[in-house]
Tab-separated table of N, CA and C in Angstrom:
chain	number	residue	atom	x	y	z
A	188	MET	N	0.844	-1.180	0.000
A	188	MET	CA	0.000	0.000	0.000
A	188	MET	C	0.888	1.241	0.000
A	189	ASP	N	0.614	2.208	-0.875
A	189	ASP	CA	1.461	3.404	-0.913
A	189	ASP	C	0.894	4.493	-0.005
A	190	ASN	N	1.716	5.481	0.254
A	190	ASN	CA	1.343	6.560	1.169
A	190	ASN	C	0.858	7.788	0.427
A	191	LYS	N	-0.004	7.616	-0.550
A	191	LYS	CA	-0.498	8.768	-1.302
A	191	LYS	C	-1.992	8.915	-1.110
A	192	ALA	N	-2.403	10.113	-0.797
A	192	ALA	CA	-3.830	10.428	-0.705
A	192	ALA	C	-4.321	10.755	-2.104
A	193	LEU	N	-5.606	10.895	-2.261
A	193	LEU	CA	-6.184	11.293	-3.532
A	193	LEU	C	-5.503	12.557	-4.013
A	194	GLY	N	-5.067	12.574	-5.251
A	194	GLY	CA	-4.369	13.739	-5.781
A	194	GLY	C	-2.869	13.516	-5.840
A	195	GLY	N	-2.390	12.397	-5.303
A	195	GLY	CA	-0.988	12.047	-5.441
A	195	GLY	C	-0.037	12.735	-4.493
A	196	THR	N	-0.516	13.419	-3.488
A	196	THR	CA	0.353	14.112	-2.549
A	196	THR	C	0.805	13.143	-1.470
A	197	TYR	N	2.102	13.131	-1.158
A	197	TYR	CA	2.612	12.259	-0.115
A	197	TYR	C	2.110	12.727	1.242
A	198	VAL	N	1.598	11.792	2.008
A	198	VAL	CA	1.128	12.085	3.353
A	198	VAL	C	1.731	11.047	4.281
A	199	GLU	N	2.425	11.495	5.320
A	199	GLU	CA	3.016	10.584	6.282
A	199	GLU	C	1.910	9.751	6.917
A	200	ASP	N	2.167	8.449	7.084
A	200	ASP	CA	1.157	7.545	7.617
A	200	ASP	C	1.113	7.619	9.140
A	201	ILE	N	0.494	8.682	9.658
A	201	ILE	CA	0.279	8.813	11.088
A	201	ILE	C	-1.193	9.083	11.311
A	202	SER	N	-1.632	8.888	12.534
A	202	SER	CA	-3.045	9.124	12.798
A	202	SER	C	-3.225	10.419	13.575
A	203	THR	N	-4.429	10.908	13.514
A	203	THR	CA	-4.807	12.102	14.257
A	203	THR	C	-6.202	11.872	14.810
A	204	LYS	N	-6.584	12.666	15.748
A	204	LYS	CA	-7.942	12.595	16.283
A	204	LYS	C	-8.690	13.829	15.816
A	205	ILE	N	-9.934	13.611	15.431
A	205	ILE	CA	-10.767	14.744	15.054
A	205	ILE	C	-12.054	14.725	15.869
A	206	ILE	N	-12.533	15.917	16.163
A	206	ILE	CA	-13.847	16.069	16.798
A	206	ILE	C	-14.835	16.243	15.659
A	207	CYS	N	-15.906	15.479	15.688
A	207	CYS	CA	-16.922	15.579	14.643
A	207	CYS	C	-18.156	16.273	15.182
A	208	MET	N	-18.836	16.957	14.274
A	208	MET	CA	-20.044	17.683	14.647
A	208	MET	C	-21.047	17.619	13.508
A	209	LYS	N	-22.312	17.629	13.872
A	209	LYS	CA	-23.395	17.695	12.891
A	209	LYS	C	-23.819	19.143	12.755
A	210	ILE	N	-23.842	19.614	11.508
A	210	ILE	CA	-24.304	20.958	11.194
A	210	ILE	C	-25.219	20.834	9.983
A	211	SER	N	-26.483	21.197	10.146
A	211	SER	CA	-27.469	21.109	9.059
A	211	SER	C	-27.472	19.736	8.395
A	212	GLY	N	-27.380	18.689	9.206
A	212	GLY	CA	-27.471	17.326	8.697
A	212	GLY	C	-26.193	16.747	8.123
A	213	GLU	N	-25.146	17.541	7.989
A	213	GLU	CA	-23.862	17.068	7.464
A	213	GLU	C	-22.890	16.847	8.618
A	214	THR	N	-21.939	15.928	8.421
A	214	THR	CA	-20.932	15.664	9.443
A	214	THR	C	-19.630	16.349	9.066
A	215	TYR	N	-19.154	17.194	9.970
A	215	TYR	CA	-17.901	17.922	9.793
A	215	TYR	C	-16.954	17.517	10.910
A	216	GLY	N	-15.669	17.614	10.636
A	216	GLY	CA	-14.680	17.304	11.650
A	216	GLY	C	-13.598	18.358	11.672
A	217	VAL	N	-12.908	18.441	12.812
A	217	VAL	CA	-11.791	19.362	12.953
A	217	VAL	C	-10.737	18.673	13.816
A	218	ASP	N	-9.481	18.866	13.457
A	218	ASP	CA	-8.368	18.292	14.206
A	218	ASP	C	-8.472	18.710	15.669
A	219	ILE	N	-8.368	17.745	16.552
A	219	ILE	CA	-8.543	18.003	17.988
A	219	ILE	C	-7.497	18.974	18.539
A	220	ASN	N	-6.376	19.122	17.854
A	220	ASN	CA	-5.338	20.046	18.314
A	220	ASN	C	-5.798	21.503	18.296
A	221	TYR	N	-6.834	21.822	17.521
A	221	TYR	CA	-7.382	23.181	17.483
A	221	TYR	C	-8.436	23.417	18.567
A	222	VAL	N	-8.954	22.349	19.161
A	222	VAL	CA	-10.092	22.461	20.069
A	222	VAL	C	-9.656	22.951	21.442
A	223	GLU	N	-10.242	24.059	21.847
A	223	GLU	CA	-9.985	24.647	23.162
A	223	GLU	C	-10.958	24.085	24.196
A	224	GLU	N	-12.232	23.953	23.783
A	224	GLU	CA	-13.265	23.562	24.740
A	224	GLU	C	-14.554	23.229	24.003
A	225	LEU	N	-15.390	22.380	24.613
A	225	LEU	CA	-16.739	22.112	24.136
A	225	LEU	C	-17.701	22.762	25.120
A	226	ILE	N	-18.731	23.432	24.604
A	226	ILE	CA	-19.677	24.137	25.472
A	226	ILE	C	-21.111	23.862	25.028
A	227	ARG	N	-22.050	24.175	25.901
A	227	ARG	CA	-23.464	24.228	25.538
A	227	ARG	C	-23.839	25.701	25.555
A	228	ILE	N	-24.507	26.146	24.499
A	228	ILE	CA	-24.881	27.556	24.377
A	228	ILE	C	-26.201	27.771	25.123
A	229	THR	N	-26.176	28.692	26.081
A	229	THR	CA	-27.354	28.970	26.910
A	229	THR	C	-27.651	30.468	26.913
A	230	ASP	N	-28.825	30.811	27.430
A	230	ASP	CA	-29.177	32.229	27.605
A	230	ASP	C	-28.167	32.941	28.487
A	231	GLU	N	-27.616	32.214	29.453
A	231	GLU	CA	-26.700	32.815	30.419
A	231	GLU	C	-25.328	33.133	29.835
A	232	ASN	N	-24.871	32.368	28.831
A	232	ASN	CA	-23.501	32.601	28.353
A	232	ASN	C	-23.400	33.315	27.011
A	233	ILE	N	-24.527	33.650	26.395
A	233	ILE	CA	-24.477	34.348	25.104
A	233	ILE	C	-24.808	35.829	25.312
A	234	SER	N	-24.100	36.671	24.593
A	234	SER	CA	-24.337	38.115	24.662
A	234	SER	C	-24.680	38.643	23.280
A	235	PHE	N	-25.467	39.626	23.202
A	235	PHE	CA	-25.920	40.416	22.061
A	235	PHE	C	-26.135	39.655	20.756
A	236	SER	N	-26.974	40.208	19.942
A	236	SER	CA	-27.171	39.709	18.590
A	236	SER	C	-26.274	40.509	17.668
A	237	SER	N	-25.906	39.923	16.558
A	237	SER	CA	-24.993	40.566	15.621
A	237	SER	C	-25.719	40.928	14.340
A	238	SER	N	-25.269	41.985	13.696
A	238	SER	CA	-25.818	42.351	12.391
A	238	SER	C	-25.146	41.554	11.277
A	239	ILE	N	-24.091	40.838	11.603
A	239	ILE	CA	-23.394	39.993	10.625
A	239	ILE	C	-24.115	38.645	10.608
A	240	PRO	N	-24.670	38.231	9.451
A	240	PRO	CA	-25.534	37.047	9.417
A	240	PRO	C	-24.946	35.767	10.020
A	241	HIS	N	-23.683	35.484	9.792
A	241	HIS	CA	-23.113	34.218	10.280
A	241	HIS	C	-22.625	34.287	11.728
A	242	VAL	N	-22.659	35.472	12.345
A	242	VAL	CA	-22.250	35.626	13.748
A	242	VAL	C	-23.520	35.716	14.593
A	243	LYS	N	-23.736	34.736	15.460
A	243	LYS	CA	-24.966	34.653	16.250
A	243	LYS	C	-24.842	35.258	17.637
A	244	GLY	N	-23.744	35.948	17.888
A	244	GLY	CA	-23.505	36.573	19.176
A	244	GLY	C	-22.092	36.272	19.620
A	245	VAL	N	-21.821	36.563	20.881
A	245	VAL	CA	-20.510	36.259	21.457
A	245	VAL	C	-20.715	35.652	22.835
A	246	ILE	N	-19.695	34.949	23.294
A	246	ILE	CA	-19.656	34.458	24.661
A	246	ILE	C	-18.366	34.955	25.293
A	247	SER	N	-18.354	35.000	26.604
A	247	SER	CA	-17.133	35.325	27.327
A	247	SER	C	-16.602	34.023	27.905
A	248	LEU	N	-15.392	33.693	27.536
A	248	LEU	CA	-14.774	32.449	27.986
A	248	LEU	C	-13.487	32.794	28.726
A	249	ARG	N	-13.549	32.731	30.048
A	249	ARG	CA	-12.400	33.086	30.891
A	249	ARG	C	-11.809	34.437	30.506
A	250	GLY	N	-12.701	35.419	30.319
A	250	GLY	CA	-12.273	36.780	30.034
A	250	GLY	C	-12.031	37.093	28.568
A	251	GLU	N	-12.120	36.104	27.693
A	251	GLU	CA	-11.931	36.351	26.256
A	251	GLU	C	-13.285	36.400	25.562
A	252	VAL	N	-13.441	37.342	24.644
A	252	VAL	CA	-14.664	37.459	23.859
A	252	VAL	C	-14.540	36.517	22.663
A	253	VAL	N	-15.526	35.613	22.537
A	253	VAL	CA	-15.483	34.567	21.517
A	253	VAL	C	-16.719	34.678	20.631
A	254	PRO	N	-16.548	34.946	19.317
A	254	PRO	CA	-17.705	35.000	18.427
A	254	PRO	C	-18.269	33.602	18.166
A	255	LEU	N	-19.607	33.515	18.074
A	255	LEU	CA	-20.301	32.270	17.752
A	255	LEU	C	-20.584	32.255	16.256
A	256	LEU	N	-19.930	31.359	15.526
A	256	LEU	CA	-20.075	31.309	14.074
A	256	LEU	C	-21.042	30.206	13.664
A	257	ASP	N	-22.007	30.569	12.841
A	257	ASP	CA	-22.977	29.622	12.305
A	257	ASP	C	-22.519	29.226	10.903
A	258	LEU	N	-21.866	28.057	10.800
A	258	LEU	CA	-21.344	27.621	9.501
A	258	LEU	C	-22.452	27.281	8.522
A	259	SER	N	-23.652	26.940	9.017
A	259	SER	CA	-24.743	26.652	8.087
A	259	SER	C	-25.096	27.897	7.279
A	260	ILE	N	-24.907	29.072	7.859
A	260	ILE	CA	-25.123	30.323	7.127
A	260	ILE	C	-23.875	30.676	6.321
A	261	MET	N	-22.724	30.551	6.928
A	261	MET	CA	-21.463	30.866	6.254
A	261	MET	C	-21.277	30.021	4.990
A	262	PHE	N	-21.734	28.761	5.052
A	262	PHE	CA	-21.600	27.841	3.921
A	262	PHE	C	-22.843	27.820	3.036
A	263	SER	N	-23.819	28.690	3.317
A	263	SER	CA	-25.078	28.769	2.559
A	263	SER	C	-25.844	27.450	2.574
A	264	LEU	N	-25.878	26.788	3.730
A	264	LEU	CA	-26.599	25.526	3.867
A	264	LEU	C	-28.007	25.726	4.410
A	265	ALA	N	-28.244	26.870	5.069
A	265	ALA	CA	-29.531	27.117	5.718
A	265	ALA	C	-29.869	28.597	5.620
A	266	PRO	N	-31.149	28.927	5.768
A	266	PRO	CA	-31.538	30.341	5.770
A	266	PRO	C	-30.933	31.076	6.962
A	267	GLY	N	-30.970	32.400	6.915
A	267	GLY	CA	-30.314	33.247	7.898
A	267	GLY	C	-30.781	33.157	9.333
A	268	LYS	N	-32.003	32.749	9.589
A	268	LYS	CA	-32.511	32.702	10.963
A	268	LYS	C	-32.395	31.279	11.504
A	269	SER	N	-31.665	31.128	12.599
A	269	SER	CA	-31.611	29.835	13.276
A	269	SER	C	-31.401	30.070	14.763
A	270	GLU	N	-32.010	29.231	15.556
A	270	GLU	CA	-31.916	29.332	17.012
A	270	GLU	C	-30.623	28.672	17.474
A	271	VAL	N	-29.899	29.322	18.363
A	271	VAL	CA	-28.635	28.764	18.843
A	271	VAL	C	-28.694	28.313	20.299
A	272	ILE	N	-29.667	28.810	21.058
A	272	ILE	CA	-29.785	28.423	22.464
A	272	ILE	C	-30.041	26.915	22.538
A	273	GLY	N	-29.265	26.234	23.359
A	273	GLY	CA	-29.399	24.786	23.512
A	273	GLY	C	-28.493	23.988	22.602
A	274	LYS	N	-27.904	24.641	21.605
A	274	LYS	CA	-26.984	23.928	20.718
A	274	LYS	C	-25.623	23.802	21.386
A	275	LYS	N	-24.766	23.037	20.763
A	275	LYS	CA	-23.419	22.835	21.290
A	275	LYS	C	-22.446	23.733	20.554
A	276	GLY	N	-21.338	23.998	21.194
A	276	GLY	CA	-20.315	24.831	20.583
A	276	GLY	C	-18.955	24.173	20.683
A	277	VAL	N	-18.197	24.288	19.614
A	277	VAL	CA	-16.821	23.802	19.595
A	277	VAL	C	-15.937	25.038	19.520
A	278	VAL	N	-15.254	25.339	20.618
A	278	VAL	CA	-14.396	26.519	20.689
A	278	VAL	C	-13.027	26.135	20.152
A	279	LEU	N	-12.571	26.885	19.145
A	279	LEU	CA	-11.299	26.599	18.480
A	279	LEU	C	-10.327	27.751	18.665
A	280	ARG	N	-9.049	27.426	18.785
A	280	ARG	CA	-7.995	28.442	18.850
A	280	ARG	C	-7.014	28.133	17.721
A	281	VAL	N	-6.831	29.112	16.826
A	281	VAL	CA	-5.924	28.894	15.700
A	281	VAL	C	-4.706	29.795	15.718
A	282	GLU	N	-4.763	30.896	16.445
A	282	GLU	CA	-3.614	31.795	16.565
A	282	GLU	C	-3.482	32.173	18.026
A	283	GLU	N	-2.275	32.205	18.517
A	283	GLU	CA	-2.072	32.572	19.920
A	283	GLU	C	-2.624	33.972	20.183
A	284	GLY	N	-3.588	34.048	21.087
A	284	GLY	CA	-4.125	35.344	21.492
A	284	GLY	C	-5.271	35.872	20.666
A	285	LYS	N	-5.222	35.774	19.344
A	285	LYS	CA	-6.221	36.449	18.512
A	285	LYS	C	-7.170	35.513	17.777
A	286	GLY	N	-6.900	34.242	17.734
A	286	GLY	CA	-7.682	33.362	16.876
A	286	GLY	C	-8.630	32.437	17.588
A	287	LEU	N	-9.484	32.966	18.445
A	287	LEU	CA	-10.432	32.153	19.195
A	287	LEU	C	-11.831	32.387	18.642
A	288	PHE	N	-12.534	31.296	18.301
A	288	PHE	CA	-13.915	31.390	17.837
A	288	PHE	C	-14.637	30.091	18.150
A	289	CYS	N	-15.967	30.127	18.064
A	289	CYS	CA	-16.789	28.970	18.401
A	289	CYS	C	-17.681	28.614	17.220
A	290	ILE	N	-17.660	27.348	16.831
A	290	ILE	CA	-18.546	26.845	15.784
A	290	ILE	C	-19.799	26.290	16.461
A	291	ILE	N	-20.960	26.742	16.005
A	291	ILE	CA	-22.240	26.260	16.525
A	291	ILE	C	-22.564	24.935	15.836
A	292	ALA	N	-22.919	23.911	16.639
A	292	ALA	CA	-23.212	22.587	16.093
A	292	ALA	C	-24.509	22.046	16.680
A	293	ASP	N	-25.188	21.212	15.894
A	293	ASP	CA	-26.390	20.540	16.378
A	293	ASP	C	-26.021	19.415	17.341
A	294	ASP	N	-24.896	18.743	17.072
A	294	ASP	CA	-24.414	17.658	17.915
A	294	ASP	C	-22.904	17.576	17.765
A	295	VAL	N	-22.229	17.044	18.777
A	295	VAL	CA	-20.772	16.910	18.759
A	295	VAL	C	-20.420	15.521	19.266
A	296	PHE	N	-19.488	14.857	18.584
A	296	PHE	CA	-19.006	13.555	19.026
A	296	PHE	C	-17.563	13.399	18.572
A	297	ILE	N	-16.843	12.464	19.179
A	297	ILE	CA	-15.424	12.297	18.874
A	297	ILE	C	-15.220	11.107	17.954
A	298	LEU	N	-14.389	11.312	16.963
A	298	LEU	CA	-13.967	10.264	16.049
A	298	LEU	C	-12.466	10.138	16.254
A	299	THR	N	-11.997	9.005	16.713
A	299	THR	CA	-10.591	8.901	17.101
A	299	THR	C	-9.738	8.216	16.047
A	300	ASP	N	-8.473	8.531	16.108
A	300	ASP	CA	-7.430	7.850	15.338
A	300	ASP	C	-7.758	7.664	13.855
A	301	ILE	N	-7.862	8.765	13.161
A	301	ILE	CA	-8.045	8.750	11.712
A	301	ILE	C	-6.662	8.809	11.079
A	302	SER	N	-6.399	7.917	10.151
A	302	SER	CA	-5.127	7.947	9.437
A	302	SER	C	-5.088	9.187	8.553
A	303	LYS	N	-4.021	9.970	8.662
A	303	LYS	CA	-3.913	11.183	7.843
A	303	LYS	C	-3.910	10.847	6.357
A	304	LYS	N	-3.395	9.675	5.998
A	304	LYS	CA	-3.378	9.319	4.576
A	304	LYS	C	-4.774	8.955	4.058
A	305	ALA	N	-5.716	8.708	4.973
A	305	ALA	CA	-7.088	8.405	4.564
A	305	ALA	C	-7.891	9.664	4.252
A	306	ILE	N	-7.359	10.832	4.594
A	306	ILE	CA	-8.060	12.088	4.323
A	306	ILE	C	-7.780	12.502	2.887
A	307	SER	N	-8.812	12.466	2.061
A	307	SER	CA	-8.691	12.830	0.648
A	307	SER	C	-8.737	14.335	0.494
A	308	GLU	N	-8.172	14.813	-0.600
A	308	GLU	CA	-8.232	16.244	-0.906
A	308	GLU	C	-9.669	16.706	-1.034
A	309	SER	N	-9.889	17.957	-0.697
A	309	SER	CA	-11.199	18.562	-0.852
A	309	SER	C	-11.524	18.703	-2.334
A	310	PRO	N	-12.774	18.419	-2.732
A	310	PRO	CA	-13.149	18.639	-4.128
A	310	PRO	C	-13.021	20.112	-4.494
A	311	LYS	N	-12.542	20.392	-5.684
A	311	LYS	CA	-12.347	21.782	-6.117
A	311	LYS	C	-13.622	22.402	-6.670
A	312	VAL	N	-14.582	21.565	-7.051
A	312	VAL	CA	-15.849	22.073	-7.582
A	312	VAL	C	-17.003	21.390	-6.863
A	313	GLY	N	-18.170	22.004	-6.924
A	313	GLY	CA	-19.368	21.392	-6.382
A	313	GLY	C	-19.685	21.762	-4.942
A	314	ILE	N	-18.741	22.357	-4.240
A	314	ILE	CA	-18.977	22.790	-2.870
A	314	ILE	C	-18.601	24.263	-2.787
A	315	LYS	N	-19.561	25.104	-2.403
A	315	LYS	CA	-19.323	26.552	-2.347
A	315	LYS	C	-18.202	26.931	-1.395
A	316	TYR	N	-18.031	26.165	-0.347
A	316	TYR	CA	-17.075	26.503	0.697
A	316	TYR	C	-15.833	25.610	0.651
A	317	ALA	N	-15.507	25.073	-0.527
A	317	ALA	CA	-14.379	24.140	-0.668
A	317	ALA	C	-13.063	24.721	-0.175
A	318	ASP	N	-12.912	26.029	-0.246
A	318	ASP	CA	-11.666	26.654	0.206
A	318	ASP	C	-11.497	26.598	1.721
A	319	MET	N	-12.544	26.253	2.464
A	319	MET	CA	-12.451	26.162	3.925
A	319	MET	C	-12.395	24.713	4.415
A	320	ILE	N	-12.185	23.784	3.475
A	320	ILE	CA	-12.117	22.358	3.794
A	320	ILE	C	-10.695	21.869	3.561
A	321	SER	N	-10.182	21.086	4.510
A	321	SER	CA	-8.851	20.516	4.300
A	321	SER	C	-8.932	19.127	3.687
A	322	GLY	N	-10.100	18.495	3.705
A	322	GLY	CA	-10.240	17.192	3.075
A	322	GLY	C	-11.521	16.493	3.486
A	323	ILE	N	-11.657	15.264	2.994
A	323	ILE	CA	-12.824	14.432	3.289
A	323	ILE	C	-12.314	13.047	3.655
A	324	VAL	N	-12.920	12.442	4.671
A	324	VAL	CA	-12.523	11.099	5.087
A	324	VAL	C	-13.773	10.235	5.230
A	325	ARG	N	-13.649	8.973	4.842
A	325	ARG	CA	-14.733	8.004	5.037
A	325	ARG	C	-14.356	7.191	6.267
A	326	ASP	N	-15.252	7.165	7.239
A	326	ASP	CA	-14.933	6.457	8.474
A	326	ASP	C	-15.798	5.222	8.653
A	327	GLU	N	-15.150	4.077	8.781
A	327	GLU	CA	-15.860	2.814	8.962
A	327	GLU	C	-16.504	2.722	10.344
A	328	ASN	N	-15.976	3.445	11.345
A	328	ASN	CA	-16.577	3.444	12.684
A	328	ASN	C	-17.948	4.105	12.687
A	329	MET	N	-18.241	4.887	11.659
A	329	MET	CA	-19.535	5.566	11.546
A	329	MET	C	-20.314	5.019	10.356
A	330	GLY	N	-20.170	3.734	10.106
A	330	GLY	CA	-20.908	3.103	9.021
A	330	GLY	C	-20.443	3.515	7.643
A	331	GLY	N	-19.197	3.944	7.524
A	331	GLY	CA	-18.653	4.336	6.232
A	331	GLY	C	-19.086	5.712	5.770
A	332	SER	N	-19.658	6.500	6.662
A	332	SER	CA	-20.118	7.826	6.251
A	332	SER	C	-18.951	8.786	6.054
A	333	LEU	N	-19.202	9.809	5.252
A	333	LEU	CA	-18.177	10.803	4.951
A	333	LEU	C	-18.144	11.889	6.017
A	334	VAL	N	-16.934	12.305	6.359
A	334	VAL	CA	-16.723	13.405	7.289
A	334	VAL	C	-15.953	14.483	6.537
A	335	ILE	N	-16.497	15.696	6.488
A	335	ILE	CA	-15.839	16.819	5.835
A	335	ILE	C	-14.929	17.467	6.870
A	336	VAL	N	-13.622	17.432	6.617
A	336	VAL	CA	-12.646	17.947	7.576
A	336	VAL	C	-12.422	19.434	7.298
A	337	LEU	N	-12.709	20.252	8.301
A	337	LEU	CA	-12.623	21.705	8.170
A	337	LEU	C	-11.209	22.219	8.410
A	338	ASP	N	-10.906	23.367	7.802
A	338	ASP	CA	-9.639	24.060	8.023
A	338	ASP	C	-9.935	25.295	8.874
A	339	PRO	N	-9.703	25.220	10.187
A	339	PRO	CA	-10.051	26.338	11.073
A	339	PRO	C	-9.360	27.653	10.731
A	340	ILE	N	-8.147	27.600	10.241
A	340	ILE	CA	-7.424	28.825	9.878
A	340	ILE	C	-8.151	29.546	8.751
A	341	LYS	N	-8.596	28.796	7.754
A	341	LYS	CA	-9.300	29.405	6.623
A	341	LYS	C	-10.710	29.858	7.010
A	342	ILE	N	-11.338	29.157	7.943
A	342	ILE	CA	-12.649	29.602	8.434
A	342	ILE	C	-12.508	30.934	9.157
A	343	LEU	N	-11.497	31.050	10.010
A	343	LEU	CA	-11.268	32.311	10.719
A	343	LEU	C	-10.962	33.434	9.732
A	344	ARG	N	-10.147	33.148	8.731
A	344	ARG	CA	-9.815	34.153	7.712
A	344	ARG	C	-11.080	34.609	6.989
A	345	ARG	N	-11.959	33.662	6.590
A	345	ARG	CA	-13.205	34.010	5.893
A	345	ARG	C	-14.136	34.803	6.809
A	346	HIS	N	-14.222	34.409	8.071
A	346	HIS	CA	-15.039	35.157	9.042
A	346	HIS	C	-14.571	36.603	9.113
A	347	ARG	N	-13.272	36.804	9.188
A	347	ARG	CA	-12.727	38.163	9.266
A	347	ARG	C	-13.028	38.955	7.999
A	348	GLU	N	-12.944	38.300	6.842
A	348	GLU	CA	-13.268	38.978	5.573
A	348	GLU	C	-14.735	39.393	5.552
A	349	LEU	N	-15.629	38.455	5.886
A	349	LEU	CA	-17.066	38.731	5.853
A	349	LEU	C	-17.481	39.768	6.890
A	350	SER	N	-16.749	39.823	7.987
A	350	SER	CA	-17.076	40.741	9.081
A	350	SER	C	-16.393	42.089	8.954
A	351	GLY	N	-15.469	42.214	8.013
A	351	GLY	CA	-14.736	43.461	7.852
A	351	GLY	C	-13.711	43.693	8.943
A	352	ILE	N	-13.236	42.607	9.541
A	352	ILE	CA	-12.242	42.720	10.609
A	352	ILE	C	-10.857	42.617	9.991
A	353	GLY	N	-10.009	43.592	10.286
A	353	GLY	CA	-8.629	43.544	9.813
A	353	GLY	C	-7.862	42.462	10.536
A	354	ARG	N	-6.931	41.856	9.876
A	354	ARG	CA	-6.142	40.770	10.447
A	354	ARG	C	-5.454	41.181	11.751
A	355	GLU	N	-4.976	42.407	11.821
A	355	GLU	CA	-4.284	42.866	13.023
A	355	GLU	C	-5.239	43.098	14.185
A	356	GLU	N	-6.523	43.360	13.870
A	356	GLU	CA	-7.481	43.682	14.920
A	356	GLU	C	-7.960	42.459	15.673
A	357	GLY	N	-7.882	41.253	15.057
A	357	GLY	CA	-8.314	40.044	15.755
A	357	GLY	C	-9.724	39.738	15.500
C-alpha cells in the first residue's frame, strides 16, 4: 500500500484525532489540536445579537470574547434565521491570542485515530465553501459515512473577511 492520498500528494502515515459535529445534517470534523473547549450555548452565556448574518452573538470564555459562528449560514446551507440556544459549541484556537472562535453545532461527538493518509483532498468544484475544507474522510466506525474535515485557519480568515475585521485587529 502506498502513502499517497487522492491527488498524489505524499502524506506521512500517522493518525490524528478529530472532533466531529453535525451541522445542518452534514458531518464535519476538525483536528482536535485546534479544540480549546466544548460548550453548551445557553441564555446565560451568550451576549448580544450581531448584524453579521453568520455571527450569532458572542460568549465570554475566561475573560476572552469569543464569536459564535454559524457555519450553516457561512456555507449557505440554511436560511439566515436559526436558534442557537441549547446547541453545542466547539471553541477553536488557531492563533495565539487572537484566533479564538466557536462553531455552533447541532451535535458533537469524537472520532478517534483517523489515518492522515485516509483524508482525501477537498473537491475543487461542487462545494461553495471548498476553500475552507482541508479534506474528506470516510470512516468505517460511523458506518462508512463521509466526514468533511474543516480548516479552522481558513474559516477564521473568511469570518474576518465577511465581518470586515482587519487581520491585526483580531
